[in-house]
């Protein structure tokens, strides 16, 4: 009994650690364009002012993300505010998850 | 104490099988934690949330269990100082 | 004012943390006293605090697991937890929850899941409420007639018939003080498990009365053993919902801190309360839960939340009263007992 538990726990731990790289960056901003491969985002900063209470202010920097392997929530359209978790692989910024901040009301059920 | 540990590990082991089946199915809700505004512990866990949800779930379960245990024994210690008899009850009724 | 707001790192919102502590506290009191998880009580509370509902399920589950652990430790000191019975039932509960979940998916394919689940829930709550009060009425009338069993006056004694089934292996449960076929608790837990999985609840609400009426375990042992069960299924639930990203750990910890104190009060109160006192209060809680679900079905959301929260408040106060009166009396008696 104890042995089985130990084996199962170890396997689970290994599965957990092997799953993926640990460090990811996060970017938030307005979606400029999107297709199956790439998503261009105008990045926002993290300063909250009265004019931009929720999302921060536009910085004017446009960044392209590779979204071919990303897990995407509500399908983004140009103009939506998105939050992207990504890893840098070589020159490309590879998105892991894309959250549609403006269309996903977290206070609603489901 | 030993019983508790055994139970904990049993519970952990037991969670494995159905969970692996669950992991395949995609959930309709995608949330990205904003790690840009976080530091320290919170940043570590938010980062895990974004990148490695399995490890995050594991941490969440283990930490909840540990904190529950910790609070349970701490409260037990405090209550034992109150002078109440906490090991027996007088009223016998079905 | 800033001090009272806490940043939730994953949801990215500020939440009024004393509110979280208060929810944890009251659910701790009630859960420790009745031996249930109380997921149905946490959600409307979180809703009112403006907590993101997307994270409610996992947060709820993890908090319940931790809280049940605290209560189980305390109940275990009283000898209210029958681990053997708990472990035997665990097998049935797990299989049952899985079957229940599959059933829901089947209904989902048929496209009739929502209202069916809700009405089944209401029916069962009605049944439990009826059973609790019928049992109580019967016990009262038996008492008047002077009929008393070895455990005092009793109402419903179905378990006595069920204990006559002697399919091996027969098992003796020391704490609960019963001997029966091992298949009885397994079958009962399987049934409550199926229902719990089907309804998407922890199942304490169903298992506690099932332990009392069908297995014949004393009320206090039912509460303790049920909490043990709730703890394990809560941990499991916390894990699966975390996997789906539906958890806010910071909120779990804040709520647990409140629950730790509440659980002590609720659990110690069982010491000063008669078995029937616990059962009747439980019946009232279940009744209110039922009404609130009916209200929700007809979209009176505010009324339903008000009803649940005021019920929680009142029951919580009632339990606190039992606990503090009992404790004060015991301490007074202790003082008088000492010669100095």
Short mmCIF file of N, CA, C and O in Angstrom, two decimals, chain C residues 261-313:
data_model
loop_
_atom_site.label_atom_id
_atom_site.label_comp_id
_atom_site.label_asym_id
_atom_site.label_seq_id
_atom_site.Cartn_x
_atom_site.Cartn_y
_atom_site.Cartn_z
N UNK C 261 -10.92 28.99 13.44
CA UNK C 261 -11.56 29.38 14.70
C UNK C 261 -13.01 28.90 14.71
O UNK C 261 -13.47 28.31 15.69
N UNK C 262 -13.70 29.09 13.60
CA UNK C 262 -15.09 28.66 13.51
C UNK C 262 -15.24 27.18 13.73
O UNK C 262 -16.16 26.74 14.44
N UNK C 263 -14.33 26.40 13.15
CA UNK C 263 -14.43 24.95 13.26
C UNK C 263 -14.33 24.49 14.71
O UNK C 263 -15.00 23.55 15.12
N UNK C 264 -13.49 25.18 15.49
CA UNK C 264 -13.37 24.82 16.90
C UNK C 264 -14.70 25.01 17.61
O UNK C 264 -15.16 24.14 18.35
N UNK C 265 -15.32 26.17 17.36
CA UNK C 265 -16.59 26.47 18.02
C UNK C 265 -17.65 25.46 17.62
O UNK C 265 -18.33 24.87 18.47
N UNK C 266 -17.76 25.22 16.32
CA UNK C 266 -18.78 24.30 15.83
C UNK C 266 -18.58 22.90 16.35
O UNK C 266 -19.52 22.22 16.75
N UNK C 267 -17.33 22.45 16.36
CA UNK C 267 -17.05 21.08 16.76
C UNK C 267 -17.24 20.89 18.26
O UNK C 267 -17.84 19.91 18.70
N UNK C 268 -16.74 21.84 19.04
CA UNK C 268 -16.88 21.71 20.49
C UNK C 268 -18.35 21.80 20.88
O UNK C 268 -18.79 21.14 21.83
N UNK C 269 -19.12 22.57 20.11
CA UNK C 269 -20.55 22.70 20.41
C UNK C 269 -21.26 21.35 20.34
O UNK C 269 -22.25 21.13 21.05
N UNK C 270 -20.78 20.42 19.51
CA UNK C 270 -21.44 19.11 19.43
C UNK C 270 -21.37 18.40 20.78
O UNK C 270 -22.17 17.54 21.08
N UNK C 271 -20.38 18.76 21.57
CA UNK C 271 -20.22 18.14 22.87
C UNK C 271 -21.37 18.50 23.80
O UNK C 271 -21.78 17.70 24.64
N UNK C 272 -21.87 19.73 23.66
CA UNK C 272 -22.90 20.22 24.58
C UNK C 272 -24.30 20.09 24.00
O UNK C 272 -25.25 20.60 24.55
N UNK C 273 -24.38 19.44 22.85
CA UNK C 273 -25.68 19.40 22.19
C UNK C 273 -26.16 17.97 22.09
O UNK C 273 -25.39 17.05 21.86
N UNK C 274 -27.48 17.79 22.26
CA UNK C 274 -28.04 16.46 22.11
C UNK C 274 -28.08 16.09 20.64
O UNK C 274 -28.18 16.96 19.77
N UNK C 275 -28.06 14.80 20.38
CA UNK C 275 -28.12 14.33 19.00
C UNK C 275 -29.32 14.91 18.27
O UNK C 275 -29.20 15.38 17.14
N UNK C 276 -30.47 14.94 18.92
CA UNK C 276 -31.67 15.44 18.24
C UNK C 276 -31.60 16.93 18.01
O UNK C 276 -32.14 17.42 17.02
N UNK C 277 -30.91 17.66 18.89
CA UNK C 277 -30.71 19.08 18.67
C UNK C 277 -29.97 19.32 17.36
O UNK C 277 -30.36 20.14 16.54
N UNK C 278 -28.91 18.55 17.16
CA UNK C 278 -28.12 18.68 15.94
C UNK C 278 -28.98 18.36 14.73
O UNK C 278 -28.98 19.07 13.73
N UNK C 279 -29.75 17.28 14.84
CA UNK C 279 -30.53 16.84 13.68
C UNK C 279 -31.59 17.86 13.29
O UNK C 279 -31.81 18.11 12.11
N UNK C 280 -32.26 18.44 14.28
CA UNK C 280 -33.33 19.40 13.96
C UNK C 280 -32.74 20.66 13.32
O UNK C 280 -33.23 21.14 12.31
N UNK C 281 -31.63 21.15 13.89
CA UNK C 281 -30.98 22.32 13.30
C UNK C 281 -30.54 22.01 11.87
O UNK C 281 -30.66 22.83 10.97
N UNK C 282 -30.06 20.79 11.69
CA UNK C 282 -29.65 20.34 10.35
C UNK C 282 -30.83 20.38 9.40
O UNK C 282 -30.73 20.85 8.26
N UNK C 283 -31.98 19.89 9.88
CA UNK C 283 -33.18 19.89 9.06
C UNK C 283 -33.55 21.29 8.61
O UNK C 283 -33.90 21.51 7.46
N UNK C 284 -33.43 22.25 9.53
CA UNK C 284 -33.76 23.64 9.19
C UNK C 284 -32.80 24.16 8.12
O UNK C 284 -33.21 24.78 7.15
N UNK C 285 -31.51 23.84 8.30
CA UNK C 285 -30.52 24.29 7.32
C UNK C 285 -30.84 23.73 5.94
O UNK C 285 -30.80 24.44 4.93
N UNK C 286 -31.18 22.44 5.90
CA UNK C 286 -31.48 21.79 4.62
C UNK C 286 -32.73 22.42 3.99
O UNK C 286 -32.78 22.67 2.79
N UNK C 287 -33.71 22.71 4.82
CA UNK C 287 -34.95 23.32 4.34
C UNK C 287 -34.66 24.65 3.67
O UNK C 287 -35.14 24.93 2.57
N UNK C 288 -33.83 25.48 4.32
CA UNK C 288 -33.51 26.79 3.76
C UNK C 288 -32.74 26.65 2.47
O UNK C 288 -32.94 27.40 1.51
N UNK C 289 -31.84 25.66 2.45
CA UNK C 289 -31.06 25.40 1.23
C UNK C 289 -32.01 25.07 0.09
O UNK C 289 -31.86 25.57 -1.03
N UNK C 290 -33.02 24.25 0.38
CA UNK C 290 -33.98 23.84 -0.63
C UNK C 290 -34.75 25.04 -1.17
O UNK C 290 -34.88 25.22 -2.38
N UNK C 291 -35.25 25.86 -0.24
CA UNK C 291 -36.02 27.03 -0.68
C UNK C 291 -35.17 27.95 -1.54
O UNK C 291 -35.62 28.45 -2.57
N UNK C 292 -33.91 28.11 -1.13
CA UNK C 292 -33.05 29.02 -1.89
C UNK C 292 -32.82 28.50 -3.31
O UNK C 292 -32.73 29.27 -4.26
N UNK C 293 -32.76 27.18 -3.46
CA UNK C 293 -32.57 26.62 -4.80
C UNK C 293 -33.82 26.84 -5.65
O UNK C 293 -33.74 27.19 -6.82
N UNK C 294 -34.98 26.66 -5.02
CA UNK C 294 -36.22 26.90 -5.75
C UNK C 294 -36.29 28.36 -6.19
O UNK C 294 -36.62 28.68 -7.33
N UNK C 295 -35.90 29.27 -5.27
CA UNK C 295 -35.89 30.69 -5.61
C UNK C 295 -34.96 30.95 -6.80
O UNK C 295 -35.26 31.72 -7.69
N UNK C 296 -33.84 30.27 -6.80
CA UNK C 296 -32.87 30.46 -7.87
C UNK C 296 -33.42 29.95 -9.19
O UNK C 296 -33.19 30.55 -10.23
N UNK C 297 -34.13 28.85 -9.12
CA UNK C 297 -34.72 28.26 -10.33
C UNK C 297 -35.61 29.29 -11.02
O UNK C 297 -35.68 29.37 -12.23
N UNK C 298 -36.30 30.11 -10.19
CA UNK C 298 -37.17 31.13 -10.77
C UNK C 298 -36.50 32.50 -10.80
O UNK C 298 -37.15 33.54 -10.87
N UNK C 299 -35.17 32.49 -10.71
CA UNK C 299 -34.34 33.70 -10.90
C UNK C 299 -34.56 34.79 -9.87
O UNK C 299 -34.36 35.96 -10.16
N UNK C 300 -34.97 34.42 -8.65
CA UNK C 300 -34.96 35.40 -7.58
C UNK C 300 -33.60 35.31 -6.89
O UNK C 300 -33.49 34.87 -5.75
N UNK C 301 -32.55 35.72 -7.60
CA UNK C 301 -31.20 35.50 -7.09
C UNK C 301 -30.92 36.24 -5.79
O UNK C 301 -30.31 35.70 -4.88
N UNK C 302 -31.38 37.49 -5.72
CA UNK C 302 -31.11 38.29 -4.54
C UNK C 302 -31.79 37.68 -3.33
O UNK C 302 -31.18 37.51 -2.27
N UNK C 303 -33.07 37.29 -3.50
CA UNK C 303 -33.82 36.71 -2.40
C UNK C 303 -33.14 35.43 -1.92
O UNK C 303 -33.02 35.17 -0.71
N UNK C 304 -32.67 34.65 -2.86
CA UNK C 304 -32.01 33.39 -2.51
C UNK C 304 -30.74 33.64 -1.71
O UNK C 304 -30.48 32.97 -0.70
N UNK C 305 -29.96 34.64 -2.13
CA UNK C 305 -28.72 34.95 -1.41
C UNK C 305 -29.03 35.46 -0.01
O UNK C 305 -28.39 35.06 0.97
N UNK C 306 -30.04 36.33 0.09
CA UNK C 306 -30.41 36.88 1.40
C UNK C 306 -30.83 35.75 2.33
O UNK C 306 -30.42 35.67 3.48
N UNK C 307 -31.65 34.84 1.80
CA UNK C 307 -32.14 33.73 2.61
C UNK C 307 -30.98 32.89 3.13
O UNK C 307 -30.88 32.61 4.33
N UNK C 308 -30.09 32.52 2.23
CA UNK C 308 -28.96 31.68 2.64
C UNK C 308 -28.10 32.38 3.67
O UNK C 308 -27.77 31.82 4.72
N UNK C 309 -27.77 33.65 3.39
CA UNK C 309 -26.87 34.34 4.29
C UNK C 309 -27.49 34.56 5.66
O UNK C 309 -26.82 34.43 6.69
N UNK C 310 -28.80 34.87 5.70
CA UNK C 310 -29.41 35.09 7.02
C UNK C 310 -29.54 33.76 7.77
O UNK C 310 -29.37 33.71 8.99
N UNK C 311 -29.83 32.67 7.03
CA UNK C 311 -29.86 31.36 7.69
C UNK C 311 -28.51 31.04 8.30
O UNK C 311 -28.42 30.62 9.47
N UNK C 312 -27.47 31.24 7.50
CA UNK C 312 -26.12 30.97 8.01
C UNK C 312 -25.87 31.78 9.27
O UNK C 312 -25.41 31.26 10.28
N UNK C 313 -26.21 33.08 9.20
CA UNK C 313 -25.97 33.96 10.35
C UNK C 313 -26.66 33.44 11.59
O UNK C 313 -26.05 33.33 12.66
#
